[in-house]
Coordinates of C-alpha atoms in Angstrom, one line a residue:
Chain A
X24 CA 9.8 -6.1 21.0
X25 CA 6.7 -6.8 19.0
X26 CA 6.0 -10.5 18.7
X27 CA 3.2 -12.6 17.3
X28 CA 3.5 -16.2 18.5
X29 CA 1.2 -18.8 16.9
X30 CA 0.0 -22.1 18.2
X31 CA 1.7 -25.3 17.2
X32 CA 1.2 -27.6 14.2
X33 CA -2.0 -29.6 13.9
X34 CA -2.9 -32.9 12.2
X35 CA -6.7 -33.4 11.8
X36 CA -9.1 -35.6 10.0
X37 CA -11.6 -34.3 7.4
X38 CA -14.8 -33.0 9.1
X39 CA -13.1 -32.2 12.4
X40 CA -13.1 -28.7 13.8
X41 CA -10.0 -26.6 14.7
X42 CA -9.1 -23.3 16.3
X43 CA -5.6 -21.9 16.0
X44 CA -4.2 -18.9 17.8
X45 CA -1.9 -15.9 17.5
X46 CA -0.8 -14.1 20.6
X47 CA 0.6 -10.6 20.4
X48 CA 3.0 -9.0 22.8
X49 CA 5.3 -5.9 22.9
X50 CA 2.6 -3.5 21.7
X51 CA -1.0 -2.4 22.3
X52 CA -2.7 -5.5 21.0
X53 CA -6.2 -3.9 20.9
X54 CA -5.0 -1.0 18.7
X55 CA -3.7 -3.0 15.7
X56 CA -5.7 -5.1 13.2
X57 CA -4.6 -8.7 12.9
X58 CA -4.8 -10.5 9.6
X59 CA -4.7 -14.2 8.6
X60 CA -2.9 -15.4 5.5
X61 CA -2.9 -18.8 4.0
X62 CA -0.1 -20.5 2.1
X63 CA -0.9 -23.8 0.5
X64 CA 2.0 -26.2 -0.1
X65 CA 4.3 -24.7 -2.8
X66 CA 1.9 -21.8 -3.5
X67 CA 1.7 -18.1 -2.9
X68 CA 0.2 -16.0 -0.1
X69 CA -3.6 -15.6 0.2
X70 CA -5.2 -13.0 2.5
X71 CA -8.1 -14.5 4.4
X72 CA -9.5 -11.8 6.6
X73 CA -8.7 -9.3 9.3
X74 CA -10.0 -8.4 12.7
X75 CA -9.7 -5.3 14.9
X76 CA -9.2 -6.5 18.5
X77 CA -10.6 -3.2 20.0
X78 CA -14.1 -3.9 18.9
X79 CA -13.9 -7.3 17.0
X80 CA -14.8 -5.6 13.7
X81 CA -14.0 -8.3 11.0
X82 CA -13.7 -8.3 7.3
X83 CA -13.2 -11.5 5.2
X84 CA -11.8 -12.0 1.8
X85 CA -14.7 -13.0 -0.5
X86 CA -12.8 -16.3 -1.1
X87 CA -12.9 -17.2 2.5
X88 CA -16.2 -15.8 3.7
X89 CA -18.3 -18.5 5.3
X90 CA -15.3 -21.0 5.2
X91 CA -13.6 -19.8 8.3
X92 CA -14.2 -17.7 11.4
X93 CA -11.9 -15.1 12.8
X94 CA -12.2 -14.0 16.4
X95 CA -10.3 -12.3 19.2
X96 CA -9.9 -12.3 23.0
X97 CA -8.3 -9.0 23.8
X98 CA -8.1 -9.9 27.5
X99 CA -5.4 -12.4 26.5
X100 CA -4.1 -10.5 23.5
X101 CA -4.9 -13.4 21.2
X102 CA -6.5 -13.7 17.8
X103 CA -8.0 -17.0 16.5
X104 CA -8.8 -18.7 13.2
X105 CA -11.4 -21.4 13.3
X106 CA -12.9 -24.1 11.1
X107 CA -16.0 -26.1 11.8
X108 CA -15.5 -28.8 9.3
X109 CA -12.0 -29.2 7.9
X110 CA -11.3 -30.5 4.4
X111 CA -8.2 -31.9 2.8
X112 CA -7.9 -28.7 0.8
X113 CA -7.4 -26.7 4.1
X114 CA -4.0 -28.3 4.4
X115 CA -1.6 -25.3 4.5
X116 CA 0.6 -23.0 6.5
X117 CA -1.4 -20.2 8.2
X118 CA 0.2 -17.0 9.2
X119 CA -1.1 -14.1 11.4
X120 CA 0.2 -10.7 10.7
X121 CA -0.2 -7.2 12.3
X122 CA -1.6 -4.4 10.1
X123 CA 1.2 -1.8 10.2
X124 CA 1.5 1.9 10.5
X125 CA 2.2 2.5 6.9
X126 CA 0.1 5.0 5.0
X127 CA -3.5 4.0 5.2
X128 CA -2.6 1.0 7.1
X129 CA -2.0 -1.0 4.0
X130 CA 0.9 -3.2 5.0
X131 CA 1.6 -6.1 7.4
X132 CA 4.7 -5.2 9.4
X133 CA 5.0 -8.1 11.9
X134 CA 4.2 -11.8 11.2
X135 CA 3.8 -14.9 13.3
X136 CA 6.0 -17.9 12.7
X137 CA 3.1 -19.8 11.0
X138 CA 0.9 -22.8 12.0
X139 CA 1.0 -25.8 9.8
X140 CA -2.4 -27.5 9.5
X141 CA -2.5 -30.9 7.9
X142 CA -5.9 -32.5 7.1
X143 CA -5.7 -36.2 6.2
X144 CA -7.8 -39.3 6.7
Chain B
X7 CA -11.8 -7.4 -6.4
X8 CA -8.5 -5.9 -7.4
X9 CA -6.2 -8.5 -9.1
X10 CA -2.5 -8.3 -8.9
X11 CA -0.1 -9.6 -11.6
X12 CA 3.7 -10.0 -11.2
X13 CA 6.4 -10.6 -13.7
X14 CA 8.5 -12.5 -14.1
X15 CA 7.3 -15.5 -12.2
X16 CA 10.9 -16.5 -11.7
X17 CA 14.4 -15.3 -12.5
X18 CA 17.9 -16.4 -12.2
X19 CA 20.7 -13.7 -11.9
X20 CA 24.3 -13.5 -11.0
X21 CA 25.7 -12.0 -7.7
X22 CA 26.0 -8.3 -8.2
X23 CA 23.3 -8.1 -11.0
X24 CA 20.5 -5.6 -10.9
X25 CA 17.2 -7.4 -10.5
X26 CA 13.8 -5.8 -11.4
X27 CA 10.3 -7.2 -10.7
X28 CA 7.1 -5.5 -11.8
X29 CA 3.7 -5.7 -10.3
X30 CA 0.5 -4.4 -11.9
X31 CA -2.9 -3.8 -10.3
X32 CA -6.2 -4.2 -12.1
X33 CA -7.3 -0.7 -11.0
X34 CA -5.8 2.4 -9.4
X35 CA -4.5 1.7 -5.9
X36 CA -2.6 5.0 -5.4
X37 CA 0.5 4.0 -3.5
X38 CA -1.0 1.3 -1.4
X39 CA 1.5 -1.3 -2.6
X40 CA 3.9 -3.2 -0.5
X41 CA 6.7 -5.7 -1.2
X42 CA 7.6 -8.7 0.9
X43 CA 10.5 -11.2 0.9
X44 CA 9.8 -14.8 1.9
X45 CA 12.7 -17.2 2.3
X46 CA 12.0 -21.0 2.3
X47 CA 10.4 -22.2 5.5
X48 CA 10.1 -18.7 6.9
X49 CA 7.4 -16.1 7.4
X50 CA 7.2 -13.2 4.9
X51 CA 9.1 -10.0 5.8
X52 CA 8.1 -6.5 4.9
X53 CA 10.7 -4.8 2.7
X54 CA 9.0 -1.8 1.0
X55 CA 5.8 -0.1 2.1
X56 CA 3.7 2.6 0.4
X57 CA 5.4 1.7 -2.9
X58 CA 8.7 3.3 -2.2
X59 CA 9.5 3.5 1.5
X60 CA 12.2 1.2 2.9
X61 CA 11.2 -0.6 6.1
X62 CA 13.5 0.0 9.0
X63 CA 16.6 -2.2 9.0
X64 CA 16.2 -3.3 5.3
X65 CA 19.4 -2.9 3.2
X66 CA 19.4 0.0 0.9
X67 CA 20.0 -2.2 -2.2
X68 CA 16.2 -2.8 -2.1
X69 CA 14.0 -0.1 -3.6
X70 CA 10.5 0.4 -5.0
X71 CA 8.7 2.8 -7.2
X72 CA 5.4 3.4 -8.9
X73 CA 1.9 4.6 -8.3
X74 CA -1.6 4.0 -9.6
X75 CA -1.5 0.6 -11.3
X76 CA 2.2 0.0 -12.2
X77 CA 4.9 -0.7 -9.7
X78 CA 8.6 -1.8 -9.8
X79 CA 10.8 -3.5 -7.2
X80 CA 14.5 -3.4 -7.6
X81 CA 17.5 -5.1 -6.0
X82 CA 20.4 -3.0 -7.1
X83 CA 23.1 -5.6 -6.5
X84 CA 21.9 -9.1 -5.9
X85 CA 23.4 -10.9 -2.9
X86 CA 23.4 -14.6 -2.1
X87 CA 21.2 -13.9 0.9
X88 CA 18.5 -12.4 -1.4
X89 CA 17.5 -15.8 -2.7
X90 CA 13.8 -15.8 -1.9
X91 CA 10.3 -15.3 -3.3
X92 CA 9.1 -11.7 -3.5
X93 CA 5.5 -10.8 -3.3
X94 CA 3.7 -7.5 -4.0
X95 CA 0.6 -6.8 -1.9
X96 CA -2.2 -4.2 -2.4
X97 CA -4.8 -2.6 -0.1
X98 CA -8.1 -1.2 -1.1
X99 CA -10.9 -0.3 1.4
X100 CA -10.1 -3.0 4.0
X101 CA -9.5 -5.7 1.3
X102 CA -6.0 -6.9 0.7
X103 CA -4.5 -9.2 -1.9
X104 CA -1.0 -10.5 -2.9
X105 CA 0.6 -10.9 -6.2
X106 CA 1.5 -14.5 -7.3
X107 CA 5.2 -14.0 -6.4
X108 CA 8.5 -13.9 -8.1
X109 CA 11.1 -16.6 -7.2
X110 CA 14.7 -15.2 -7.4
X111 CA 17.7 -17.5 -7.4
X112 CA 21.4 -17.3 -8.2
X113 CA 22.7 -18.2 -11.7

C-alpha cells in the first residue's frame, strides 16, 4: 500500500528555522517525484515545488523560489521542506504528494496527511 | 505562468441534483487537467486525471471532460458524502497550479 507519512505539527516563532518531512513507503520512492503543496487557513491549494528523489532534480514555483528549500534523502525514502527564517505568513497546512502515473505525469495520486505549521510570537 | 479559473466559487444543490463545475486555463494545456476533492480537515483526493479518466475506486457519478483551455467536472447525482471543495489542477512543463476551488454543499 502506497503511503506518505508526514511529520507532526509544529509551533514556531518568527525568524526560527524549520524542516518538515514526508516519508514514502509501499512503492519505489526514488522513481516518483514528490511535490509540496501549501494551504493557508481557509484558503485554496498552492503548488510550491517538486523534487525527483532519484537525482534530487528540483523545480520551484516562481511564487516560492528562494522562500523555501526542498530536499530528499532517498536512503530513508524521505522528502523535506525547509525554511531558514519563518514568518507569520508561513502559517499553513503543508501537504506532500506523489506525482502520479497519469498521462505526462501531470497528477498527484497519493497525498500525505498534512503538517500544520503555526508561526506566532 | 498558466492561470486557472473555476466557476462557480460555491454552489448549493439538493441530493440527486446534477452538479457542474467549469475550469478554464489561460493557455492550451492539452488534457493535462485533473480534479481533486477535499473534505474539511482532510488531504485532497484525486478523482479525475487527464481531464476525463476516473481514478480507480472513485464512484462513476463523477466525470470530467474537455481539452485545450476549457474543462468541465460533473457529479451526475449529488450525494451527501460529496460535500467538499473541488479543485482543478493543471500541468505544463514541470510547473503545476491549482484552480481557486469550488465549495459544494447541500441545499
